[in-house]
JSON list of N, CA and C in Angstrom, two decimals:
[
{"chain": "Y", "resi": 297, "resn": "MET", "atom": "N", "xyz": [-14.25, 134.23, -97.98]},
{"chain": "Y", "resi": 297, "resn": "MET", "atom": "CA", "xyz": [-12.99, 133.50, -98.10]},
{"chain": "Y", "resi": 297, "resn": "MET", "atom": "C", "xyz": [-13.29, 132.08, -98.57]},
{"chain": "Y", "resi": 298, "resn": "GLY", "atom": "N", "xyz": [-13.92, 131.24, -97.75]},
{"chain": "Y", "resi": 298, "resn": "GLY", "atom": "CA", "xyz": [-14.41, 129.93, -98.16]},
{"chain": "Y", "resi": 298, "resn": "GLY", "atom": "C", "xyz": [-13.33, 128.95, -98.55]},
{"chain": "Y", "resi": 299, "resn": "GLU", "atom": "N", "xyz": [-13.77, 127.93, -99.28]},
{"chain": "Y", "resi": 299, "resn": "GLU", "atom": "CA", "xyz": [-12.89, 126.83, -99.66]},
{"chain": "Y", "resi": 299, "resn": "GLU", "atom": "C", "xyz": [-11.84, 127.27, -100.67]},
{"chain": "Y", "resi": 300, "resn": "LYS", "atom": "N", "xyz": [-12.21, 128.10, -101.62]},
{"chain": "Y", "resi": 300, "resn": "LYS", "atom": "CA", "xyz": [-11.26, 128.53, -102.65]},
{"chain": "Y", "resi": 300, "resn": "LYS", "atom": "C", "xyz": [-10.14, 129.36, -102.04]},
{"chain": "Y", "resi": 301, "resn": "GLY", "atom": "N", "xyz": [-10.43, 130.14, -101.01]},
{"chain": "Y", "resi": 301, "resn": "GLY", "atom": "CA", "xyz": [-9.42, 130.95, -100.36]},
{"chain": "Y", "resi": 301, "resn": "GLY", "atom": "C", "xyz": [-8.43, 130.11, -99.58]},
{"chain": "Y", "resi": 302, "resn": "ILE", "atom": "N", "xyz": [-8.92, 129.06, -98.93]},
{"chain": "Y", "resi": 302, "resn": "ILE", "atom": "CA", "xyz": [-8.06, 128.21, -98.11]},
{"chain": "Y", "resi": 302, "resn": "ILE", "atom": "C", "xyz": [-7.13, 127.38, -98.98]},
{"chain": "Y", "resi": 303, "resn": "PHE", "atom": "N", "xyz": [-7.68, 126.80, -100.06]},
{"chain": "Y", "resi": 303, "resn": "PHE", "atom": "CA", "xyz": [-6.89, 125.90, -100.90]},
{"chain": "Y", "resi": 303, "resn": "PHE", "atom": "C", "xyz": [-6.28, 126.60, -102.11]},
{"chain": "Y", "resi": 304, "resn": "ALA", "atom": "N", "xyz": [-6.32, 127.90, -102.15]},
{"chain": "Y", "resi": 304, "resn": "ALA", "atom": "CA", "xyz": [-5.77, 128.63, -103.30]},
{"chain": "Y", "resi": 304, "resn": "ALA", "atom": "C", "xyz": [-4.26, 128.44, -103.36]},
{"chain": "Y", "resi": 305, "resn": "GLY", "atom": "N", "xyz": [-3.77, 128.06, -104.51]},
{"chain": "Y", "resi": 305, "resn": "GLY", "atom": "CA", "xyz": [-2.35, 127.89, -104.71]},
{"chain": "Y", "resi": 305, "resn": "GLY", "atom": "C", "xyz": [-1.81, 126.54, -104.26]},
{"chain": "Y", "resi": 306, "resn": "MET", "atom": "N", "xyz": [-2.66, 125.69, -103.70]},
{"chain": "Y", "resi": 306, "resn": "MET", "atom": "CA", "xyz": [-2.22, 124.36, -103.26]},
{"chain": "Y", "resi": 306, "resn": "MET", "atom": "C", "xyz": [-2.32, 123.36, -104.41]},
{"chain": "Y", "resi": 307, "resn": "PRO", "atom": "N", "xyz": [-1.48, 122.35, -104.42]},
{"chain": "Y", "resi": 307, "resn": "PRO", "atom": "CA", "xyz": [-1.62, 121.30, -105.45]},
{"chain": "Y", "resi": 307, "resn": "PRO", "atom": "C", "xyz": [-2.93, 120.53, -105.27]},
{"chain": "Y", "resi": 308, "resn": "TRP", "atom": "N", "xyz": [-3.37, 119.87, -106.32]},
{"chain": "Y", "resi": 308, "resn": "TRP", "atom": "CA", "xyz": [-4.65, 119.15, -106.30]},
{"chain": "Y", "resi": 308, "resn": "TRP", "atom": "C", "xyz": [-4.65, 118.03, -105.26]},
{"chain": "Y", "resi": 309, "resn": "TRP", "atom": "N", "xyz": [-3.50, 117.41, -105.05]},
{"chain": "Y", "resi": 309, "resn": "TRP", "atom": "CA", "xyz": [-3.46, 116.25, -104.15]},
{"chain": "Y", "resi": 309, "resn": "TRP", "atom": "C", "xyz": [-3.65, 116.66, -102.69]},
{"chain": "Y", "resi": 310, "resn": "VAL", "atom": "N", "xyz": [-3.40, 117.91, -102.35]},
{"chain": "Y", "resi": 310, "resn": "VAL", "atom": "CA", "xyz": [-3.64, 118.36, -100.97]},
{"chain": "Y", "resi": 310, "resn": "VAL", "atom": "C", "xyz": [-5.13, 118.33, -100.68]},
{"chain": "Y", "resi": 311, "resn": "LYS", "atom": "N", "xyz": [-5.94, 118.85, -101.63]},
{"chain": "Y", "resi": 311, "resn": "LYS", "atom": "CA", "xyz": [-7.39, 118.91, -101.44]},
{"chain": "Y", "resi": 311, "resn": "LYS", "atom": "C", "xyz": [-8.03, 117.53, -101.52]},
{"chain": "Y", "resi": 312, "resn": "TRP", "atom": "N", "xyz": [-7.58, 116.70, -102.43]},
{"chain": "Y", "resi": 312, "resn": "TRP", "atom": "CA", "xyz": [-8.28, 115.44, -102.71]},
{"chain": "Y", "resi": 312, "resn": "TRP", "atom": "C", "xyz": [-7.67, 114.22, -102.04]},
{"chain": "Y", "resi": 313, "resn": "ILE", "atom": "N", "xyz": [-6.45, 114.29, -101.53]},
{"chain": "Y", "resi": 313, "resn": "ILE", "atom": "CA", "xyz": [-5.83, 113.13, -100.89]},
{"chain": "Y", "resi": 313, "resn": "ILE", "atom": "C", "xyz": [-5.42, 113.45, -99.45]},
{"chain": "Y", "resi": 314, "resn": "ALA", "atom": "N", "xyz": [-4.64, 114.48, -99.24]},
{"chain": "Y", "resi": 314, "resn": "ALA", "atom": "CA", "xyz": [-4.08, 114.76, -97.92]},
{"chain": "Y", "resi": 314, "resn": "ALA", "atom": "C", "xyz": [-5.15, 115.16, -96.91]},
{"chain": "Y", "resi": 315, "resn": "VAL", "atom": "N", "xyz": [-6.07, 116.03, -97.28]},
{"chain": "Y", "resi": 315, "resn": "VAL", "atom": "CA", "xyz": [-7.10, 116.48, -96.34]},
{"chain": "Y", "resi": 315, "resn": "VAL", "atom": "C", "xyz": [-8.04, 115.34, -95.95]},
{"chain": "Y", "resi": 316, "resn": "PRO", "atom": "N", "xyz": [-8.58, 114.54, -96.91]},
{"chain": "Y", "resi": 316, "resn": "PRO", "atom": "CA", "xyz": [-9.42, 113.41, -96.49]},
{"chain": "Y", "resi": 316, "resn": "PRO", "atom": "C", "xyz": [-8.68, 112.38, -95.62]},
{"chain": "Y", "resi": 317, "resn": "VAL", "atom": "N", "xyz": [-7.40, 112.15, -95.90]},
{"chain": "Y", "resi": 317, "resn": "VAL", "atom": "CA", "xyz": [-6.62, 111.23, -95.07]},
{"chain": "Y", "resi": 317, "resn": "VAL", "atom": "C", "xyz": [-6.48, 111.78, -93.65]},
{"chain": "Y", "resi": 318, "resn": "LEU", "atom": "N", "xyz": [-6.23, 113.06, -93.52]},
{"chain": "Y", "resi": 318, "resn": "LEU", "atom": "CA", "xyz": [-6.13, 113.68, -92.19]},
{"chain": "Y", "resi": 318, "resn": "LEU", "atom": "C", "xyz": [-7.47, 113.60, -91.45]},
{"chain": "Y", "resi": 319, "resn": "VAL", "atom": "N", "xyz": [-8.56, 113.84, -92.15]},
{"chain": "Y", "resi": 319, "resn": "VAL", "atom": "CA", "xyz": [-9.88, 113.76, -91.52]},
{"chain": "Y", "resi": 319, "resn": "VAL", "atom": "C", "xyz": [-10.14, 112.34, -91.03]},
{"chain": "Y", "resi": 320, "resn": "LEU", "atom": "N", "xyz": [-9.80, 111.34, -91.85]},
{"chain": "Y", "resi": 320, "resn": "LEU", "atom": "CA", "xyz": [-10.00, 109.95, -91.44]},
{"chain": "Y", "resi": 320, "resn": "LEU", "atom": "C", "xyz": [-9.10, 109.57, -90.27]},
{"chain": "Y", "resi": 321, "resn": "MET", "atom": "N", "xyz": [-7.89, 110.11, -90.24]},
{"chain": "Y", "resi": 321, "resn": "MET", "atom": "CA", "xyz": [-6.99, 109.82, -89.12]},
{"chain": "Y", "resi": 321, "resn": "MET", "atom": "C", "xyz": [-7.53, 110.41, -87.82]},
{"chain": "Y", "resi": 322, "resn": "VAL", "atom": "N", "xyz": [-8.06, 111.63, -87.89]},
{"chain": "Y", "resi": 322, "resn": "VAL", "atom": "CA", "xyz": [-8.52, 112.30, -86.68]},
{"chain": "Y", "resi": 322, "resn": "VAL", "atom": "C", "xyz": [-9.88, 111.77, -86.25]},
{"chain": "Y", "resi": 323, "resn": "PHE", "atom": "N", "xyz": [-10.83, 111.65, -87.18]},
{"chain": "Y", "resi": 323, "resn": "PHE", "atom": "CA", "xyz": [-12.20, 111.28, -86.85]},
{"chain": "Y", "resi": 323, "resn": "PHE", "atom": "C", "xyz": [-12.55, 109.84, -87.23]},
{"chain": "Y", "resi": 324, "resn": "GLY", "atom": "N", "xyz": [-11.57, 109.03, -87.59]},
{"chain": "Y", "resi": 324, "resn": "GLY", "atom": "CA", "xyz": [-11.85, 107.67, -88.05]},
{"chain": "Y", "resi": 324, "resn": "GLY", "atom": "C", "xyz": [-12.56, 106.81, -87.03]},
{"chain": "Y", "resi": 325, "resn": "SER", "atom": "N", "xyz": [-12.10, 106.85, -85.78]},
{"chain": "Y", "resi": 325, "resn": "SER", "atom": "CA", "xyz": [-12.74, 106.02, -84.75]},
{"chain": "Y", "resi": 325, "resn": "SER", "atom": "C", "xyz": [-14.16, 106.50, -84.46]},
{"chain": "Y", "resi": 326, "resn": "LEU", "atom": "N", "xyz": [-14.37, 107.80, -84.51]},
{"chain": "Y", "resi": 326, "resn": "LEU", "atom": "CA", "xyz": [-15.72, 108.34, -84.30]},
{"chain": "Y", "resi": 326, "resn": "LEU", "atom": "C", "xyz": [-16.65, 107.92, -85.42]},
{"chain": "Y", "resi": 327, "resn": "ILE", "atom": "N", "xyz": [-16.16, 107.99, -86.65]},
{"chain": "Y", "resi": 327, "resn": "ILE", "atom": "CA", "xyz": [-16.97, 107.58, -87.80]},
{"chain": "Y", "resi": 327, "resn": "ILE", "atom": "C", "xyz": [-17.29, 106.09, -87.72]},
{"chain": "Y", "resi": 328, "resn": "MET", "atom": "N", "xyz": [-16.30, 105.27, -87.37]},
{"chain": "Y", "resi": 328, "resn": "MET", "atom": "CA", "xyz": [-16.52, 103.83, -87.29]},
{"chain": "Y", "resi": 328, "resn": "MET", "atom": "C", "xyz": [-17.48, 103.47, -86.16]},
{"chain": "Y", "resi": 329, "resn": "SER", "atom": "N", "xyz": [-17.39, 104.13, -85.03]},
{"chain": "Y", "resi": 329, "resn": "SER", "atom": "CA", "xyz": [-18.30, 103.82, -83.93]},
{"chain": "Y", "resi": 329, "resn": "SER", "atom": "C", "xyz": [-19.72, 104.25, -84.27]},
{"chain": "Y", "resi": 330, "resn": "ALA", "atom": "N", "xyz": [-19.88, 105.38, -84.94]},
{"chain": "Y", "resi": 330, "resn": "ALA", "atom": "CA", "xyz": [-21.22, 105.81, -85.36]},
{"chain": "Y", "resi": 330, "resn": "ALA", "atom": "C", "xyz": [-21.79, 104.85, -86.39]},
{"chain": "Y", "resi": 331, "resn": "LEU", "atom": "N", "xyz": [-20.95, 104.41, -87.33]},
{"chain": "Y", "resi": 331, "resn": "LEU", "atom": "CA", "xyz": [-21.40, 103.46, -88.34]},
{"chain": "Y", "resi": 331, "resn": "LEU", "atom": "C", "xyz": [-21.76, 102.12, -87.71]},
{"chain": "Y", "resi": 332, "resn": "GLY", "atom": "N", "xyz": [-20.96, 101.68, -86.76]},
{"chain": "Y", "resi": 332, "resn": "GLY", "atom": "CA", "xyz": [-21.27, 100.44, -86.05]},
{"chain": "Y", "resi": 332, "resn": "GLY", "atom": "C", "xyz": [-22.56, 100.53, -85.27]},
{"chain": "Y", "resi": 333, "resn": "PHE", "atom": "N", "xyz": [-22.82, 101.69, -84.65]},
{"chain": "Y", "resi": 333, "resn": "PHE", "atom": "CA", "xyz": [-24.08, 101.90, -83.92]},
{"chain": "Y", "resi": 333, "resn": "PHE", "atom": "C", "xyz": [-25.27, 101.82, -84.86]},
{"chain": "Y", "resi": 334, "resn": "VAL", "atom": "N", "xyz": [-25.17, 102.46, -86.02]},
{"chain": "Y", "resi": 334, "resn": "VAL", "atom": "CA", "xyz": [-26.27, 102.45, -86.98]},
{"chain": "Y", "resi": 334, "resn": "VAL", "atom": "C", "xyz": [-26.53, 101.04, -87.50]},
{"chain": "Y", "resi": 335, "resn": "ILE", "atom": "N", "xyz": [-25.47, 100.29, -87.80]},
{"chain": "Y", "resi": 335, "resn": "ILE", "atom": "CA", "xyz": [-25.63, 98.92, -88.30]},
{"chain": "Y", "resi": 335, "resn": "ILE", "atom": "C", "xyz": [-26.24, 98.04, -87.21]},
{"chain": "Y", "resi": 336, "resn": "ALA", "atom": "N", "xyz": [-25.80, 98.18, -85.97]},
{"chain": "Y", "resi": 336, "resn": "ALA", "atom": "CA", "xyz": [-26.38, 97.40, -84.87]},
{"chain": "Y", "resi": 336, "resn": "ALA", "atom": "C", "xyz": [-27.84, 97.75, -84.66]},
{"chain": "Y", "resi": 337, "resn": "LEU", "atom": "N", "xyz": [-28.19, 99.01, -84.80]},
{"chain": "Y", "resi": 337, "resn": "LEU", "atom": "CA", "xyz": [-29.58, 99.44, -84.64]},
{"chain": "Y", "resi": 337, "resn": "LEU", "atom": "C", "xyz": [-30.46, 98.85, -85.73]},
{"chain": "Y", "resi": 338, "resn": "ILE", "atom": "N", "xyz": [-29.98, 98.86, -86.97]},
{"chain": "Y", "resi": 338, "resn": "ILE", "atom": "CA", "xyz": [-30.74, 98.26, -88.07]},
{"chain": "Y", "resi": 338, "resn": "ILE", "atom": "C", "xyz": [-30.89, 96.76, -87.87]},
{"chain": "Y", "resi": 339, "resn": "PHE", "atom": "N", "xyz": [-29.83, 96.08, -87.43]},
{"chain": "Y", "resi": 339, "resn": "PHE", "atom": "CA", "xyz": [-29.89, 94.64, -87.19]},
{"chain": "Y", "resi": 339, "resn": "PHE", "atom": "C", "xyz": [-30.90, 94.32, -86.11]},
{"chain": "Y", "resi": 340, "resn": "LYS", "atom": "N", "xyz": [-30.89, 95.09, -85.01]},
{"chain": "Y", "resi": 340, "resn": "LYS", "atom": "CA", "xyz": [-31.83, 94.83, -83.92]},
{"chain": "Y", "resi": 340, "resn": "LYS", "atom": "C", "xyz": [-33.26, 95.11, -84.34]},
{"chain": "Y", "resi": 341, "resn": "ALA", "atom": "N", "xyz": [-33.47, 96.13, -85.16]},
{"chain": "Y", "resi": 341, "resn": "ALA", "atom": "CA", "xyz": [-34.82, 96.42, -85.66]},
{"chain": "Y", "resi": 341, "resn": "ALA", "atom": "C", "xyz": [-35.33, 95.28, -86.54]},
{"chain": "Y", "resi": 342, "resn": "LEU", "atom": "N", "xyz": [-34.46, 94.77, -87.42]},
{"chain": "Y", "resi": 342, "resn": "LEU", "atom": "CA", "xyz": [-34.86, 93.64, -88.27]},
{"chain": "Y", "resi": 342, "resn": "LEU", "atom": "C", "xyz": [-35.12, 92.39, -87.44]},
{"chain": "Y", "resi": 343, "resn": "LEU", "atom": "N", "xyz": [-34.30, 92.16, -86.42]},
{"chain": "Y", "resi": 343, "resn": "LEU", "atom": "CA", "xyz": [-34.50, 91.01, -85.55]},
{"chain": "Y", "resi": 343, "resn": "LEU", "atom": "C", "xyz": [-35.84, 91.12, -84.82]},
{"chain": "Y", "resi": 344, "resn": "LEU", "atom": "N", "xyz": [-36.18, 92.31, -84.36]},
{"chain": "Y", "resi": 344, "resn": "LEU", "atom": "CA", "xyz": [-37.46, 92.53, -83.69]},
{"chain": "Y", "resi": 344, "resn": "LEU", "atom": "C", "xyz": [-38.62, 92.25, -84.63]},
{"chain": "Y", "resi": 345, "resn": "VAL", "atom": "N", "xyz": [-38.53, 92.71, -85.88]},
{"chain": "Y", "resi": 345, "resn": "VAL", "atom": "CA", "xyz": [-39.59, 92.47, -86.86]},
{"chain": "Y", "resi": 345, "resn": "VAL", "atom": "C", "xyz": [-39.76, 90.98, -87.10]},
{"chain": "Y", "resi": 346, "resn": "VAL", "atom": "N", "xyz": [-38.66, 90.24, -87.23]},
{"chain": "Y", "resi": 346, "resn": "VAL", "atom": "CA", "xyz": [-38.73, 88.80, -87.46]},
{"chain": "Y", "resi": 346, "resn": "VAL", "atom": "C", "xyz": [-39.34, 88.08, -86.26]},
{"chain": "Y", "resi": 347, "resn": "LEU", "atom": "N", "xyz": [-38.92, 88.46, -85.05]},
{"chain": "Y", "resi": 347, "resn": "LEU", "atom": "CA", "xyz": [-39.45, 87.81, -83.85]},
{"chain": "Y", "resi": 347, "resn": "LEU", "atom": "C", "xyz": [-40.93, 88.09, -83.65]},
{"chain": "Y", "resi": 348, "resn": "VAL", "atom": "N", "xyz": [-41.36, 89.33, -83.86]},
{"chain": "Y", "resi": 348, "resn": "VAL", "atom": "CA", "xyz": [-42.78, 89.66, -83.72]},
{"chain": "Y", "resi": 348, "resn": "VAL", "atom": "C", "xyz": [-43.59, 88.96, -84.80]},
{"chain": "Y", "resi": 349, "resn": "GLY", "atom": "N", "xyz": [-43.08, 88.92, -86.01]},
{"chain": "Y", "resi": 349, "resn": "GLY", "atom": "CA", "xyz": [-43.77, 88.19, -87.09]},
{"chain": "Y", "resi": 349, "resn": "GLY", "atom": "C", "xyz": [-43.89, 86.71, -86.78]},
{"chain": "Y", "resi": 350, "resn": "GLY", "atom": "N", "xyz": [-42.83, 86.11, -86.26]},
{"chain": "Y", "resi": 350, "resn": "GLY", "atom": "CA", "xyz": [-42.88, 84.69, -85.89]},
{"chain": "Y", "resi": 350, "resn": "GLY", "atom": "C", "xyz": [-43.86, 84.43, -84.76]},
{"chain": "Y", "resi": 351, "resn": "LEU", "atom": "N", "xyz": [-43.88, 85.33, -83.78]},
{"chain": "Y", "resi": 351, "resn": "LEU", "atom": "CA", "xyz": [-44.82, 85.19, -82.67]},
{"chain": "Y", "resi": 351, "resn": "LEU", "atom": "C", "xyz": [-46.26, 85.28, -83.16]},
{"chain": "Y", "resi": 352, "resn": "ILE", "atom": "N", "xyz": [-46.55, 86.24, -84.02]},
{"chain": "Y", "resi": 352, "resn": "ILE", "atom": "CA", "xyz": [-47.90, 86.37, -84.58]},
{"chain": "Y", "resi": 352, "resn": "ILE", "atom": "C", "xyz": [-48.28, 85.14, -85.37]},
{"chain": "Y", "resi": 353, "resn": "PHE", "atom": "N", "xyz": [-47.34, 84.61, -86.16]},
{"chain": "Y", "resi": 353, "resn": "PHE", "atom": "CA", "xyz": [-47.61, 83.41, -86.95]},
{"chain": "Y", "resi": 353, "resn": "PHE", "atom": "C", "xyz": [-47.93, 82.22, -86.06]},
{"chain": "Y", "resi": 354, "resn": "ILE", "atom": "N", "xyz": [-47.13, 82.03, -85.00]},
{"chain": "Y", "resi": 354, "resn": "ILE", "atom": "CA", "xyz": [-47.35, 80.89, -84.10]},
{"chain": "Y", "resi": 354, "resn": "ILE", "atom": "C", "xyz": [-48.67, 81.03, -83.35]},
{"chain": "Y", "resi": 355, "resn": "VAL", "atom": "N", "xyz": [-48.97, 82.24, -82.86]},
{"chain": "Y", "resi": 355, "resn": "VAL", "atom": "CA", "xyz": [-50.23, 82.44, -82.13]},
{"chain": "Y", "resi": 355, "resn": "VAL", "atom": "C", "xyz": [-51.42, 82.21, -83.03]},
{"chain": "Y", "resi": 356, "resn": "ARG", "atom": "N", "xyz": [-51.38, 82.71, -84.24]},
{"chain": "Y", "resi": 356, "resn": "ARG", "atom": "CA", "xyz": [-52.50, 82.49, -85.17]},
{"chain": "Y", "resi": 356, "resn": "ARG", "atom": "C", "xyz": [-52.65, 81.03, -85.54]},
{"chain": "Y", "resi": 357, "resn": "LYS", "atom": "N", "xyz": [-51.52, 80.33, -85.68]},
{"chain": "Y", "resi": 357, "resn": "LYS", "atom": "CA", "xyz": [-51.58, 78.92, -86.06]},
{"chain": "Y", "resi": 357, "resn": "LYS", "atom": "C", "xyz": [-52.24, 78.11, -84.94]},
{"chain": "Y", "resi": 358, "resn": "PHE", "atom": "N", "xyz": [-51.82, 78.36, -83.69]},
{"chain": "Y", "resi": 358, "resn": "PHE", "atom": "CA", "xyz": [-52.38, 77.58, -82.57]},
{"chain": "Y", "resi": 358, "resn": "PHE", "atom": "C", "xyz": [-53.81, 78.01, -82.24]},
{"chain": "Y", "resi": 359, "resn": "THR", "atom": "N", "xyz": [-54.14, 79.28, -82.36]},
{"chain": "Y", "resi": 359, "resn": "THR", "atom": "CA", "xyz": [-55.50, 79.70, -82.04]},
{"chain": "Y", "resi": 359, "resn": "THR", "atom": "C", "xyz": [-56.47, 79.24, -83.12]},
{"chain": "Y", "resi": 360, "resn": "SER", "atom": "N", "xyz": [-56.07, 79.23, -84.37]},
{"chain": "Y", "resi": 360, "resn": "SER", "atom": "CA", "xyz": [-56.96, 78.74, -85.43]},
{"chain": "Y", "resi": 360, "resn": "SER", "atom": "C", "xyz": [-57.11, 77.23, -85.31]},
{"chain": "Y", "resi": 361, "resn": "GLY", "atom": "N", "xyz": [-56.06, 76.53, -84.91]},
{"chain": "Y", "resi": 361, "resn": "GLY", "atom": "CA", "xyz": [-56.14, 75.08, -84.74]},
{"chain": "Y", "resi": 361, "resn": "GLY", "atom": "C", "xyz": [-57.03, 74.71, -83.57]},
{"chain": "Y", "resi": 362, "resn": "SER", "atom": "N", "xyz": [-56.99, 75.44, -82.47]},
{"chain": "Y", "resi": 362, "resn": "SER", "atom": "CA", "xyz": [-57.82, 75.11, -81.31]},
{"chain": "Y", "resi": 362, "resn": "SER", "atom": "C", "xyz": [-59.27, 75.47, -81.55]},
{"chain": "Y", "resi": 363, "resn": "SER", "atom": "N", "xyz": [-59.54, 76.55, -82.30]},
{"chain": "Y", "resi": 363, "resn": "SER", "atom": "CA", "xyz": [-60.94, 76.92, -82.54]},
{"chain": "Y", "resi": 363, "resn": "SER", "atom": "C", "xyz": [-61.58, 75.94, -83.51]},
{"chain": "Y", "resi": 364, "resn": "SER", "atom": "N", "xyz": [-60.81, 75.38, -84.45]},
{"chain": "Y", "resi": 364, "resn": "SER", "atom": "CA", "xyz": [-61.41, 74.41, -85.38]},
{"chain": "Y", "resi": 364, "resn": "SER", "atom": "C", "xyz": [-61.71, 73.10, -84.65]},
{"chain": "Y", "resi": 365, "resn": "LYS", "atom": "N", "xyz": [-60.90, 72.75, -83.62]},
{"chain": "Y", "resi": 365, "resn": "LYS", "atom": "CA", "xyz": [-61.18, 71.56, -82.85]},
{"chain": "Y", "resi": 365, "resn": "LYS", "atom": "C", "xyz": [-62.46, 71.74, -82.00]},
{"chain": "Y", "resi": 366, "resn": "ASN", "atom": "N", "xyz": [-62.68, 72.96, -81.49]},
{"chain": "Y", "resi": 366, "resn": "ASN", "atom": "CA", "xyz": [-63.85, 73.21, -80.69]},
{"chain": "Y", "resi": 366, "resn": "ASN", "atom": "C", "xyz": [-65.11, 73.22, -81.53]},
{"chain": "Y", "resi": 367, "resn": "ASP", "atom": "N", "xyz": [-65.00, 73.53, -82.83]},
{"chain": "Y", "resi": 367, "resn": "ASP", "atom": "CA", "xyz": [-66.17, 73.54, -83.71]},
{"chain": "Y", "resi": 367, "resn": "ASP", "atom": "C", "xyz": [-66.71, 72.13, -83.90]},
{"chain": "Y", "resi": 368, "resn": "TRP", "atom": "N", "xyz": [-65.85, 71.15, -83.85]},
{"chain": "Y", "resi": 368, "resn": "TRP", "atom": "CA", "xyz": [-66.29, 69.77, -84.08]},
{"chain": "Y", "resi": 368, "resn": "TRP", "atom": "C", "xyz": [-66.86, 69.26, -82.80]}
]
């Protein structure tokens, strides 16, 4: 049966406009919450990378500075 059987004899706008609008009305909040979760997860991952990179930079800067002072 499939898609052609369900939409057989229907106008084009039912398949391409009415059905997607109904899907968005029913599942819109679920889609938006999932999208918001993914965006928040990506943001937190990038924030973690920046913070770890900054920590490594600061530790290397201070440890290299203190070891050069001890060499003298």
